[in-house]
mmCIF file of C-alpha atoms and ligand atoms in Angstrom:
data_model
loop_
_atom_site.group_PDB
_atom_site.id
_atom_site.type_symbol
_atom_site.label_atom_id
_atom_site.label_comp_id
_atom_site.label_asym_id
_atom_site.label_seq_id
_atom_site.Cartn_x
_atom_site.Cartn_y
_atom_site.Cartn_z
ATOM 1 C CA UNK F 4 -65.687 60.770 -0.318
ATOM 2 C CA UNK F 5 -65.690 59.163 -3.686
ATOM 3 C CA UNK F 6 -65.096 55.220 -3.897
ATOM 4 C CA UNK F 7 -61.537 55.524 -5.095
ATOM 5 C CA UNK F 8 -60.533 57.903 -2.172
ATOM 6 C CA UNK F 9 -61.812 55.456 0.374
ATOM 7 C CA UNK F 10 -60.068 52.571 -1.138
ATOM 8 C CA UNK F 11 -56.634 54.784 -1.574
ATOM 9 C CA UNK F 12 -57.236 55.021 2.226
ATOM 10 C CA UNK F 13 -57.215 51.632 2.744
ATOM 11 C CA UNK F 14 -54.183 50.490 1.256
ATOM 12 C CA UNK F 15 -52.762 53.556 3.204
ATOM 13 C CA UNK F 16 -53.831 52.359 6.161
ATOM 14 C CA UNK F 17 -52.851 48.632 5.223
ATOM 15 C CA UNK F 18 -49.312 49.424 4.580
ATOM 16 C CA UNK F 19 -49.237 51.283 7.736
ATOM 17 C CA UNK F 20 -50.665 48.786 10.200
ATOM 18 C CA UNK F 21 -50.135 45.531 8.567
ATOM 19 C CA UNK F 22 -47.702 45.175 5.623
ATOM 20 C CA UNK F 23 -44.618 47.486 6.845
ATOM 21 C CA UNK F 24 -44.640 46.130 10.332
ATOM 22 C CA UNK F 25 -45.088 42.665 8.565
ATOM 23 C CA UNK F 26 -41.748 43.506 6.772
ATOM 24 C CA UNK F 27 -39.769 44.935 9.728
ATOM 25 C CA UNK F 28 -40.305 41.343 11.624
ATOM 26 C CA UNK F 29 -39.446 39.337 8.644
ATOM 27 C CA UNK F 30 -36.304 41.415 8.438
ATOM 28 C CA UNK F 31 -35.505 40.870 12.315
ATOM 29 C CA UNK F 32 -35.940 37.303 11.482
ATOM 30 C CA UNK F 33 -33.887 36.851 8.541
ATOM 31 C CA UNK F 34 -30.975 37.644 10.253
ATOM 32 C CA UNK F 35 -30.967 34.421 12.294
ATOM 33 C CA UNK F 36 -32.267 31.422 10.592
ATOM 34 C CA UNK F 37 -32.047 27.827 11.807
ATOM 35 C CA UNK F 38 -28.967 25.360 10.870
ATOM 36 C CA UNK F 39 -27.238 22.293 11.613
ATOM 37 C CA UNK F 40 -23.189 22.658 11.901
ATOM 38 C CA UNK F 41 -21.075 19.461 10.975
ATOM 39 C CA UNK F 42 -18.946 18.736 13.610
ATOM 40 C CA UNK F 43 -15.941 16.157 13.716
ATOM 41 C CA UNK F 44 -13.589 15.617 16.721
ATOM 42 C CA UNK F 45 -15.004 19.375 17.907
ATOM 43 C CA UNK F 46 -14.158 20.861 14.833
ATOM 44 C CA UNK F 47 -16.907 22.814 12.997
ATOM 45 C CA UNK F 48 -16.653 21.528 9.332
ATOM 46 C CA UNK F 49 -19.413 22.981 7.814
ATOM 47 C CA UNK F 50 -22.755 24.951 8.680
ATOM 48 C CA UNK F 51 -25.816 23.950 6.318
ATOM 49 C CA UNK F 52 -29.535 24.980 6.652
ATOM 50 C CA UNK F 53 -32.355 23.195 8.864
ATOM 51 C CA UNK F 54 -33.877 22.211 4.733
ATOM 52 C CA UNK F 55 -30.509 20.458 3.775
ATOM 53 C CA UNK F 56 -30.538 18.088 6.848
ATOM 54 C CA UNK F 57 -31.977 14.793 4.743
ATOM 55 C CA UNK F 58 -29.407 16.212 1.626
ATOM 56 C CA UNK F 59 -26.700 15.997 3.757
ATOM 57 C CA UNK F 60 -27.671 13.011 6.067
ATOM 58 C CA UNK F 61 -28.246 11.294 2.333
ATOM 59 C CA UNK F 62 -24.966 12.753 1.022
ATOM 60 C CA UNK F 63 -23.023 10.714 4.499
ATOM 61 C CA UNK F 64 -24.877 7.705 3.741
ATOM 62 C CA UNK F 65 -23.693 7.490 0.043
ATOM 63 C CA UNK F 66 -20.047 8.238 1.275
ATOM 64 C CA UNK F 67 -20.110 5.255 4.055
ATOM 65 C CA UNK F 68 -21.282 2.981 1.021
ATOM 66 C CA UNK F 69 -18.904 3.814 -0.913
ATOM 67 C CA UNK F 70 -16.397 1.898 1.588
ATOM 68 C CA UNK F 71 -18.918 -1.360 0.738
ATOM 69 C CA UNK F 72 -18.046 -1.983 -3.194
ATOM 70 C CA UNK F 73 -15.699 -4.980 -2.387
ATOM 71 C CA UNK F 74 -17.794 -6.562 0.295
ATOM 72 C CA UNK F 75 -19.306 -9.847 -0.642
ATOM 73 C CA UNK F 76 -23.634 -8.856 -1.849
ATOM 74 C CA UNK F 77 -24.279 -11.817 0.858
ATOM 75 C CA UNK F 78 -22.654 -10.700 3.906
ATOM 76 C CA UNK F 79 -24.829 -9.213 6.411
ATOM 77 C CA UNK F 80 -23.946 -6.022 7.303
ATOM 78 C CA UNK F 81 -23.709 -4.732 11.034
ATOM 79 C CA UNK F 82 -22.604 -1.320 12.059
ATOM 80 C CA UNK F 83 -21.263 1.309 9.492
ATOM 81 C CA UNK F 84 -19.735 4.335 11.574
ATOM 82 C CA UNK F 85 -17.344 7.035 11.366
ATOM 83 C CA UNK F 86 -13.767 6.331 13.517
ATOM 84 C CA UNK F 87 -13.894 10.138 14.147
ATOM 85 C CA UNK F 88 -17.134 11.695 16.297
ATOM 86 C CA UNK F 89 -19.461 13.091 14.178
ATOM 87 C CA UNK F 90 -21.988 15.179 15.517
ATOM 88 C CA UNK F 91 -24.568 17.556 14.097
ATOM 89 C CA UNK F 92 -25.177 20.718 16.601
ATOM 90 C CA UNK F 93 -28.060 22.846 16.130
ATOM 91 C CA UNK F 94 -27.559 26.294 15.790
ATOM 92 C CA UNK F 95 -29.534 29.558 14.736
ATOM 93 C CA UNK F 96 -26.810 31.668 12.336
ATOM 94 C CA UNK F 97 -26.827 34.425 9.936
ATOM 95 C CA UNK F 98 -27.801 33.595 6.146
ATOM 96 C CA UNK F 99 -24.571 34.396 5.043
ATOM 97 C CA UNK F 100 -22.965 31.662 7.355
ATOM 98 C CA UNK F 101 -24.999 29.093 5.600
ATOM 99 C CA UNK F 102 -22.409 26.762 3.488
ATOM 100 C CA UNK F 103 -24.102 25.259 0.281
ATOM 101 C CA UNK F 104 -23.933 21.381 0.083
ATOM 102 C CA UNK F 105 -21.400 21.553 -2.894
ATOM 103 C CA UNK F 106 -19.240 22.341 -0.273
ATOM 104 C CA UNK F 107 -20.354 19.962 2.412
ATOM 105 C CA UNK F 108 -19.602 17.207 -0.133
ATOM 106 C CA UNK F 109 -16.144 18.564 -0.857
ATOM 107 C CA UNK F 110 -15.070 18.557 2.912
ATOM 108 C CA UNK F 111 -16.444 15.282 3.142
ATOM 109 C CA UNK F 112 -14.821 13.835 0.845
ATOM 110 C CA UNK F 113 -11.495 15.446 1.354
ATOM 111 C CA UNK F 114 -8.462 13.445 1.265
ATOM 112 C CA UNK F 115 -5.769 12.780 3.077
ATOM 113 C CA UNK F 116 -3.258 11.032 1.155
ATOM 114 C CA UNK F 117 -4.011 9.434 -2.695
ATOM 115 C CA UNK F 118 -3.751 5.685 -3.479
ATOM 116 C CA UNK F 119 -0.334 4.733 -4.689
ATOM 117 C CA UNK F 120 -0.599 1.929 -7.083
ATOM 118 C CA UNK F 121 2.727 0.251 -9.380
ATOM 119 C CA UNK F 122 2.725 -1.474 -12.289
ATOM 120 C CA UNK F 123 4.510 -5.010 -12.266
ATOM 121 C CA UNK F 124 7.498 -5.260 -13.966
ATOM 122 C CA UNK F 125 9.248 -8.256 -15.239
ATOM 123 C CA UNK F 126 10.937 -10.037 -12.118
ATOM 124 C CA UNK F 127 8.404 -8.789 -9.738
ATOM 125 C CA UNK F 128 6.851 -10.675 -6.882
ATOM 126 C CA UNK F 129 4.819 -10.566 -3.614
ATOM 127 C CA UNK F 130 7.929 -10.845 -1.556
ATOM 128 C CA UNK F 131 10.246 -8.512 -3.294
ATOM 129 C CA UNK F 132 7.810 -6.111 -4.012
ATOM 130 C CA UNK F 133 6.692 -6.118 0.159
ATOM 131 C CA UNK F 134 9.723 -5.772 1.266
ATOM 132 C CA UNK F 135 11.061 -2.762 -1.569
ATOM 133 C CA UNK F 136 7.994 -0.676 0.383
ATOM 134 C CA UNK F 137 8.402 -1.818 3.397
ATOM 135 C CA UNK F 138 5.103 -3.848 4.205
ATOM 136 C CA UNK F 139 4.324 -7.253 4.804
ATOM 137 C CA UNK F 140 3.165 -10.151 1.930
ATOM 138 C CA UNK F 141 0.076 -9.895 4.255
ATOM 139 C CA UNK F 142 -0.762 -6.422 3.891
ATOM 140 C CA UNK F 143 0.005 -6.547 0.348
ATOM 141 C CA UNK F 144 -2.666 -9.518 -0.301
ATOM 142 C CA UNK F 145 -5.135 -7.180 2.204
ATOM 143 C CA UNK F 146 -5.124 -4.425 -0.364
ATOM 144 C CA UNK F 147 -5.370 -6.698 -3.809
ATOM 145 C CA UNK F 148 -7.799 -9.625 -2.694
ATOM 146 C CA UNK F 149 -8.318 -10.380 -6.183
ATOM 147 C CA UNK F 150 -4.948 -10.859 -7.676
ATOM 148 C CA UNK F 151 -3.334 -14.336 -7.760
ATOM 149 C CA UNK F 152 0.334 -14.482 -6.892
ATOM 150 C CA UNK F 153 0.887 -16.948 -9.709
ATOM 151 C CA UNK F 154 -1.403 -15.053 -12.484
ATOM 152 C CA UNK F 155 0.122 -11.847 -12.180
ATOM 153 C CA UNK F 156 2.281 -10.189 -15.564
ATOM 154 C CA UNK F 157 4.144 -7.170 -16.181
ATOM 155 C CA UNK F 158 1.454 -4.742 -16.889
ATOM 156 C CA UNK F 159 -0.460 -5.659 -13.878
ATOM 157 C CA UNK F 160 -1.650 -2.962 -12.046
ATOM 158 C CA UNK F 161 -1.226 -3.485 -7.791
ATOM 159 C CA UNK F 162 -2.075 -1.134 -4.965
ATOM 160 C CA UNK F 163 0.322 -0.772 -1.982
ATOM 161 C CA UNK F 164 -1.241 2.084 -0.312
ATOM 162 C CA UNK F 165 -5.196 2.428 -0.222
ATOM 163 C CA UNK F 166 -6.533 6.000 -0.783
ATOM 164 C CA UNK F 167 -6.837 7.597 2.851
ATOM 165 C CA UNK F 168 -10.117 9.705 3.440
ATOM 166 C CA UNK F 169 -10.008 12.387 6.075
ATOM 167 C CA UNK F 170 -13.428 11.199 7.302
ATOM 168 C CA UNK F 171 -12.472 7.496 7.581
ATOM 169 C CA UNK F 172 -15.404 4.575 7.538
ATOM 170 C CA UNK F 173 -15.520 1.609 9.800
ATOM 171 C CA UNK F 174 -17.904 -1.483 8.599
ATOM 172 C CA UNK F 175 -18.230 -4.004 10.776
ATOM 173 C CA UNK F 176 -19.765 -7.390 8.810
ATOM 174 C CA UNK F 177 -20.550 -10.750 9.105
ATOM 175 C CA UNK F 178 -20.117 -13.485 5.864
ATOM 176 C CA UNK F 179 -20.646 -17.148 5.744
ATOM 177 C CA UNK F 180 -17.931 -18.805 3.424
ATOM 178 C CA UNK F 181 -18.164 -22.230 2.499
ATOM 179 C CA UNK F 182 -14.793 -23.713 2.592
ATOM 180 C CA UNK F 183 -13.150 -27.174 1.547
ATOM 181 C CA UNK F 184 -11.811 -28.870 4.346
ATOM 182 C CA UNK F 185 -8.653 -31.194 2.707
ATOM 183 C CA UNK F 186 -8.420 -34.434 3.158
ATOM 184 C CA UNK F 187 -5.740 -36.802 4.286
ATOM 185 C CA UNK F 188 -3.896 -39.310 2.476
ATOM 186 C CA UNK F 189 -3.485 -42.861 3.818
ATOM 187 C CA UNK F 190 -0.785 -44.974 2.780
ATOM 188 C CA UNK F 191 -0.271 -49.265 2.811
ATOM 189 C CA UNK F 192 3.200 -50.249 2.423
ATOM 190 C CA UNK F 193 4.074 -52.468 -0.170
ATOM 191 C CA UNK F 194 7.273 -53.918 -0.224
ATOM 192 C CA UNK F 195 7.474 -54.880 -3.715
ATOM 193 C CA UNK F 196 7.684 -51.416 -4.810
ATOM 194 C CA UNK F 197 10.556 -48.680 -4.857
ATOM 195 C CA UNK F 198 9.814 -45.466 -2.507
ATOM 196 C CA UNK F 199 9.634 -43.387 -5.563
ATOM 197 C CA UNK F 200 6.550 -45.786 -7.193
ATOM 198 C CA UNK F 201 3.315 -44.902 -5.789
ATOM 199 C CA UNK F 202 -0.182 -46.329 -6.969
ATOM 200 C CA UNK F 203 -3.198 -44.744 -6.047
ATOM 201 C CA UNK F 204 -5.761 -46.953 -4.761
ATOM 202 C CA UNK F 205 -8.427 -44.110 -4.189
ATOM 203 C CA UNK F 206 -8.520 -40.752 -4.745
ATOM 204 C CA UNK F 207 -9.089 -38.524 -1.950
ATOM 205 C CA UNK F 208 -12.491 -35.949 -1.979
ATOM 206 C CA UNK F 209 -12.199 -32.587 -0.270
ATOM 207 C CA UNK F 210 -15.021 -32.006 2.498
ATOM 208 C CA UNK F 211 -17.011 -28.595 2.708
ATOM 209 C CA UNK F 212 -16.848 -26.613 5.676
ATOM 210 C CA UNK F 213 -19.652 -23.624 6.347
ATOM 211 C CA UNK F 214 -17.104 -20.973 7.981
ATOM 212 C CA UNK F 215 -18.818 -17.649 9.896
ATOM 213 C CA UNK F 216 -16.217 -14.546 9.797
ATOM 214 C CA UNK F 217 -16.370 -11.195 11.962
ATOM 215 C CA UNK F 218 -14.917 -8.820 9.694
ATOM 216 C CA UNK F 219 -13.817 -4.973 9.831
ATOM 217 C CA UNK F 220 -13.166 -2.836 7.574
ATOM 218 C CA UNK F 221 -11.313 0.191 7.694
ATOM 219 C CA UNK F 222 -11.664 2.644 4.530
ATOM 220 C CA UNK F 223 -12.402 -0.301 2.548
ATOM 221 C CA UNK F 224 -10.118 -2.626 3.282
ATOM 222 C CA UNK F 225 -9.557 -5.251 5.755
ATOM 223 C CA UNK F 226 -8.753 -4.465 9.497
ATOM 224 C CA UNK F 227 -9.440 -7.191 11.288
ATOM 225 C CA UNK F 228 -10.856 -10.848 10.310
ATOM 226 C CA UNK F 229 -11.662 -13.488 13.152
ATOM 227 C CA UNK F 230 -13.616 -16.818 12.255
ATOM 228 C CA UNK F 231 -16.428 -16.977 14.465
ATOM 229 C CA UNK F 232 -17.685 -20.546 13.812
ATOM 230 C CA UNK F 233 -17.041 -23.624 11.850
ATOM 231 C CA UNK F 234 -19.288 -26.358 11.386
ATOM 232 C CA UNK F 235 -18.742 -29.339 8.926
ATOM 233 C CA UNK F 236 -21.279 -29.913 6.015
ATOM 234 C CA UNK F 237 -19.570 -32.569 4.343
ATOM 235 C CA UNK F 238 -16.637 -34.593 5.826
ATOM 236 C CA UNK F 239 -13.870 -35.107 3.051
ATOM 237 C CA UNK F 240 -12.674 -38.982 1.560
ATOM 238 C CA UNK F 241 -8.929 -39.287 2.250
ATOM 239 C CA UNK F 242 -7.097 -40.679 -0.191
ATOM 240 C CA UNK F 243 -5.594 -44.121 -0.487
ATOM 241 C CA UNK F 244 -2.076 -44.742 -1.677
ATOM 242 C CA UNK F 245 -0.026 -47.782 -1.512
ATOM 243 C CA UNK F 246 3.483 -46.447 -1.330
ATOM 244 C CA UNK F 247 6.910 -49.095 -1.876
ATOM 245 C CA UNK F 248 9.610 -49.278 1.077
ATOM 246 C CA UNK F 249 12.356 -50.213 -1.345
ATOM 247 C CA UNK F 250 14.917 -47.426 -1.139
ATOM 248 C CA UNK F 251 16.670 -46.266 -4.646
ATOM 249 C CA UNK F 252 16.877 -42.504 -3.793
ATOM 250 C CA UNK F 253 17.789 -41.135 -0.414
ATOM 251 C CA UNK F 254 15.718 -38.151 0.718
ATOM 252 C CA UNK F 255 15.623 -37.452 4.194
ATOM 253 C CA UNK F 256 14.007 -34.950 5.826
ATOM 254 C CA UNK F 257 11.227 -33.874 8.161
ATOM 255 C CA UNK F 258 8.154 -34.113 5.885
ATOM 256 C CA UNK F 259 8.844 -35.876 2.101
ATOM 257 C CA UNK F 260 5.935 -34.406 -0.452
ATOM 258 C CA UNK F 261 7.982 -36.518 -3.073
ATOM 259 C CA UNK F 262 9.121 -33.382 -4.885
ATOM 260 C CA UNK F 263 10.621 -31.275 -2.157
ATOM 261 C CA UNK F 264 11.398 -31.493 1.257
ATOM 262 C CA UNK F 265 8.843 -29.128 2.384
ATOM 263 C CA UNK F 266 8.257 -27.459 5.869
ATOM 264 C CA UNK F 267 4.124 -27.263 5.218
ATOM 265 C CA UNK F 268 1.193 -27.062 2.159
ATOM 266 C CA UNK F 269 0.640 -23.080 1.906
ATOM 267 C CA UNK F 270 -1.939 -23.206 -0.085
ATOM 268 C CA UNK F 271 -4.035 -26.403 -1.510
ATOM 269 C CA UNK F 272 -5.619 -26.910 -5.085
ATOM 270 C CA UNK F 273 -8.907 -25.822 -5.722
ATOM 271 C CA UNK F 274 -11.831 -23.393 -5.070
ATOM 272 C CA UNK F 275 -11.020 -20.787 -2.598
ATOM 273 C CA UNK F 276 -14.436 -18.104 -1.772
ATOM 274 C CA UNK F 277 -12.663 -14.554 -0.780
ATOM 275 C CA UNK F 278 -14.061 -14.359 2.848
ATOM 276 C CA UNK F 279 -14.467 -10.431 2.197
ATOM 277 C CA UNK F 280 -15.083 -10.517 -1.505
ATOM 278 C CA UNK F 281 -17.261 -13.387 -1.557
ATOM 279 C CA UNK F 282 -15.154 -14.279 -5.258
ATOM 280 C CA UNK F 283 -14.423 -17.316 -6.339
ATOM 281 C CA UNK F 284 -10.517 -18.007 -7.276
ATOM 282 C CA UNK F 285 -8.820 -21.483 -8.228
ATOM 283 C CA UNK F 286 -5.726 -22.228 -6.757
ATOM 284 C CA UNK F 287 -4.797 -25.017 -10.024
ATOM 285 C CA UNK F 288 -1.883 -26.105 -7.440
ATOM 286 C CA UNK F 289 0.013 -27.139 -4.257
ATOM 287 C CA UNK F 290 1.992 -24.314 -2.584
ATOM 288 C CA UNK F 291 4.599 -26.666 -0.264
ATOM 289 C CA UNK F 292 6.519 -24.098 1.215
ATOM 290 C CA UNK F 293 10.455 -25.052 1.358
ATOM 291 C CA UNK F 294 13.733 -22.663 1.826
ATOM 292 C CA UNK F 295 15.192 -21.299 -1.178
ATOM 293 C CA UNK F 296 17.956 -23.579 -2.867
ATOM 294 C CA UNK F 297 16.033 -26.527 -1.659
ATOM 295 C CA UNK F 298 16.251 -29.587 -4.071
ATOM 296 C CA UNK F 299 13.297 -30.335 -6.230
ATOM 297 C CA UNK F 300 12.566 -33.654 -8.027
ATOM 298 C CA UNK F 301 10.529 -35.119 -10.704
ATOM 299 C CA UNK F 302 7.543 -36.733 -9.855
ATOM 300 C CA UNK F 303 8.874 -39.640 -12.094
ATOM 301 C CA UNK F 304 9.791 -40.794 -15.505
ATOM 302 C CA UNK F 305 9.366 -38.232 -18.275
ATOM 303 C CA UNK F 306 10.789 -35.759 -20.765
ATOM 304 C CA UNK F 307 11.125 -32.045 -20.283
ATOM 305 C CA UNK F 308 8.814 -30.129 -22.569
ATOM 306 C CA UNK F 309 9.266 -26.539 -20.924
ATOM 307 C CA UNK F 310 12.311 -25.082 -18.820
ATOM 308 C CA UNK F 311 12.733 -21.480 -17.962
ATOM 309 C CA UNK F 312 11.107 -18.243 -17.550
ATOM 310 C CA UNK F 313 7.231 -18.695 -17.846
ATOM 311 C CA UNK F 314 5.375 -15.373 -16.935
ATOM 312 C CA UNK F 315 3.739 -15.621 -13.357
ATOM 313 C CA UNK F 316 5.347 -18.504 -12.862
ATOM 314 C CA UNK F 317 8.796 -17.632 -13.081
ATOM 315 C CA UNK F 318 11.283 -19.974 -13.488
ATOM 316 C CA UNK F 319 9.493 -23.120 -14.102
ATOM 317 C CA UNK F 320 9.250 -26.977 -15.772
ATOM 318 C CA UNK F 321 6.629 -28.806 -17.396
ATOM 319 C CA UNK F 322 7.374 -32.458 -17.797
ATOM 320 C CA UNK F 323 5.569 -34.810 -19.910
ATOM 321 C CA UNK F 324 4.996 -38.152 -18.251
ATOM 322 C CA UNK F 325 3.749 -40.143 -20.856
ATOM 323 C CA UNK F 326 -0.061 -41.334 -20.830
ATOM 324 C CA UNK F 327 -1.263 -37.882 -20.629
ATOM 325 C CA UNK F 328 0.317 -37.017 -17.788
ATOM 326 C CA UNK F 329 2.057 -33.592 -17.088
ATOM 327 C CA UNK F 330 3.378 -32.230 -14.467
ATOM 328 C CA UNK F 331 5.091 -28.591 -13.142
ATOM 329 C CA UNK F 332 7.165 -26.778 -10.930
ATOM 330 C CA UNK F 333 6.957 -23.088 -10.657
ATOM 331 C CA UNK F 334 8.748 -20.615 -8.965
ATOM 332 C CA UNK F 335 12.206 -21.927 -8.997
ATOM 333 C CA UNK F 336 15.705 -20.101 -8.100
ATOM 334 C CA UNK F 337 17.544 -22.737 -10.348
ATOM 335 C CA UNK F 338 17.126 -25.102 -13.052
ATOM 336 C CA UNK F 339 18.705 -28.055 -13.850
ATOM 337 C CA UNK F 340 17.530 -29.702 -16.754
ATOM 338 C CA UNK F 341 17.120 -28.560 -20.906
ATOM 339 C CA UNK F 342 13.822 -28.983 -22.737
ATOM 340 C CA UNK F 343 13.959 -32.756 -25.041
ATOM 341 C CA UNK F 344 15.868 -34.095 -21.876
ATOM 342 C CA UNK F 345 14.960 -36.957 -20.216
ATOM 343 C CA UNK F 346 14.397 -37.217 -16.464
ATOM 344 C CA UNK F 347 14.245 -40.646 -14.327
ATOM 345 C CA UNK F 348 12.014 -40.697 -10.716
ATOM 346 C CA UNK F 349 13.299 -38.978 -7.970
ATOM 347 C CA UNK F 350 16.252 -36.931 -10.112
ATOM 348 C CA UNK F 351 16.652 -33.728 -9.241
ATOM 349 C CA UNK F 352 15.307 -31.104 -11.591
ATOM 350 C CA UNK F 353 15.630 -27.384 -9.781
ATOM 351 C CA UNK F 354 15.750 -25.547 -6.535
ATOM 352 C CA UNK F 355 12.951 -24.139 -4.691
ATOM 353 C CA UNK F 356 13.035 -20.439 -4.973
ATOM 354 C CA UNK F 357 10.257 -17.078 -5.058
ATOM 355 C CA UNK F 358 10.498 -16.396 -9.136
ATOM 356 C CA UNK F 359 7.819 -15.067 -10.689
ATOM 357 C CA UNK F 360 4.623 -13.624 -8.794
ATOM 358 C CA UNK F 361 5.098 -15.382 -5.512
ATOM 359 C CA UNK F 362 4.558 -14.719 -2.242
ATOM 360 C CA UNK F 363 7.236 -16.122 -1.102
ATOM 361 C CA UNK F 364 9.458 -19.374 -0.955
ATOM 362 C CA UNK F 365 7.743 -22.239 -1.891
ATOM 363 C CA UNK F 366 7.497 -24.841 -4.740
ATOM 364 C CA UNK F 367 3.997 -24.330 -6.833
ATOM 365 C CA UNK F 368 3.549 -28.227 -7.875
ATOM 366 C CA UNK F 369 0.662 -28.791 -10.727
ATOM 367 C CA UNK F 370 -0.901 -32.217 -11.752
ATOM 368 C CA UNK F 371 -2.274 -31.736 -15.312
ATOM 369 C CA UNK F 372 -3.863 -35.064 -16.372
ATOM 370 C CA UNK F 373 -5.290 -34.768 -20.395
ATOM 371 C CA UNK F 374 -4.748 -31.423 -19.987
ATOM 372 C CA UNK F 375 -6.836 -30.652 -16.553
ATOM 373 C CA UNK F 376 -5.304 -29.880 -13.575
ATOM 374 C CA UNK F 377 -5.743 -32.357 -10.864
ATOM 375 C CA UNK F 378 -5.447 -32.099 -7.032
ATOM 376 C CA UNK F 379 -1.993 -33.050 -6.892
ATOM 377 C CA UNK F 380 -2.208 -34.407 -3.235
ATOM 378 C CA UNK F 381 -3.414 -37.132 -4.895
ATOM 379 C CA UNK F 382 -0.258 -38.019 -6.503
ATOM 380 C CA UNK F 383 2.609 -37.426 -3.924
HETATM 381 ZN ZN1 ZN G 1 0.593 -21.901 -6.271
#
């Protein structure tokens, strides 16, 4: 046999013995390969190859983190899971029952329902806007932890319904906030002066607070907040104002702010550290919540220098007070008094009402001393 017959023979025999054979197996095997199947509540979502398991573990990770773009960078994270059960099954399956990860992603990010979002019109508030969709002032701060009742203007965009996912996220968190704890005001009694004159001997100091919160979120947004622990840092300086007894303008009433006859402070002036967001907001304020129609009166002697509609205020007054001293009222249902009049202590300038972007019934009382805002707890 010549050299070229023998190796002719060999490839022969090759392809008999070894390559063909080799074929027919890797055939056999093709038709099964290994796979992981995406399963949710028993429900097979998707199928993906044994290769795409880190792909699609990464792809799951990146969703659930999506849920954390609100959350404070200094909160310490402690569970992220899916509210449904999610399991991954393996399986051996046909090729063609592989799905591609294009379409993993698009069943995993499926929604549900979109977010529904309005744009503030002119007369708008918190409380009418929570109760036109049926929702609670509550749920409406919830979903837009960065809007301030009194800073809002037509145009403003707000969401009252967050986007629901089909695969919803859970994130359970803890955050340290450090809050101001308020401080008190003491009075002496002076019997010299009227009850409307006041003099403050010292100004009271807000203390700081460090305040540990359990939070949840569901889909992003709050579902449950609980304060775990508060410990003092710094304790506050109460104020000290001597007050006169002499009586010029009858009040009554269960607790006298000197502007309204309010049921409680809703919100105090200052700093206030989102315990979710971790962002800073200033309240420039006192929220003394009051019924509507209640009477509201000037903090004392001065001139009106603004009376009526005033963007996220609503109906409001600014009253000059002489020695750079200013003062307002915000969110009224009524208003008395003309700007160039002048007002006298203790007369009555408006009625408490919601006007404006408010969350509800209350009188929004600002101190503005050389144009600053002051804490105005140190003034009534
Ligand atoms: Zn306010």
């Amino acid at each position: 046999m010549t050299k070229k017959r023998v190796i002719a023979l060999l490839i022969t025999l090759l392809l008999v013995f070894a390559i063909i054979p080799g074929l027919i197996s890797l055939a056999d095997a093709l038709k099964k390969v290994k796979a992981y199947q995406f399963v949710v509540d028993g429900e097979v979502w998707f199928t993906i190859a044994d290769t795409d398991r880190d792909a699609l573990e990464n792809m799951l990770s990146e969703y659930q983190k999506s849920y954390l773009k609100n959350v404070d960078q200094n909160a310490r994270i402690k569970k992220i899971s899916f509210v449904q059960a999610v399991e991954l099954v393996n399986v051996e399956v046909k090729p063609e029952e592989l799905d591609s990860l294009d379409t993993a992603r698009e069943r995993i990010y499926a929604i549900e329902e979109e977010a529904l979002e309005i744009e503030i019109k002119s007369g708008d508030n918190f409380w009418n806007l929570a109760r036109a969709h049926k929702m609670s002032v509550a749920d409406l701060q919830i979903l837009n932890p960065d809007v301030n009742p009194d800073k809002i203007y037509p145009g403003d965009i707000l969401l009252l319904r967050p986007l629901n996912p089909v695969l919803d996220v859970m994130i359970q968190f803890e955050n340290m906030i450090i809050e101001p704890v308020p401080f008190k005001v003491e009075t002496r009694k002076d019997n010299t002066l009227y009850t409307s004159q006041k003099y403050i001997i010292r100004e009271g100091v807000e203390g700081e607070k460090e305040v540990l919160y359990d939070i949840t979120l569901l889909n992003g947004f709050q579902n449950s907040l609980v304060v775990m622990n508060e410990n003092v840092i710094k304790e506050p300086v109460n104020a000290l104002v001597r007050v006169g007894t002499k009586t010029t303008v009858s009040r009554g009433g269960r607790v006298n702010y000197g502007v309204v006859q309010g049921k409680r402070i809703s919100s105090h002036y200052g700093w206030r550290i989102h315990p979710i967001t971790g962002r800073r907001k200033f309240h420039d304020g006192l929220d003394i919540a009051a019924n509507t129609g209640t009477p509201v009166y000037v903090y004392t002697d001065g001139k009106i220098i603004q009376a009526g509609w005033n963007g996220g205020y609503g109906l409001s007054i600014l009253v000059d007070h002489g020695n750079g001293l200013r003062t307002r009222y915000a969110h009224l249902s009524k208003i008395y008094v003309k700007v160039g009049q002048r007002v006298k202590t203790g007369e009555r300038i408006g009625a408490v009402g919601s006007t404006g972007n408010s969350t509800g019934p209350h009188l929004h009382f600002e101190v503005i001393k050389n144009g600053q805002t002051k804490n105005p707890l140190n003034y009534i």
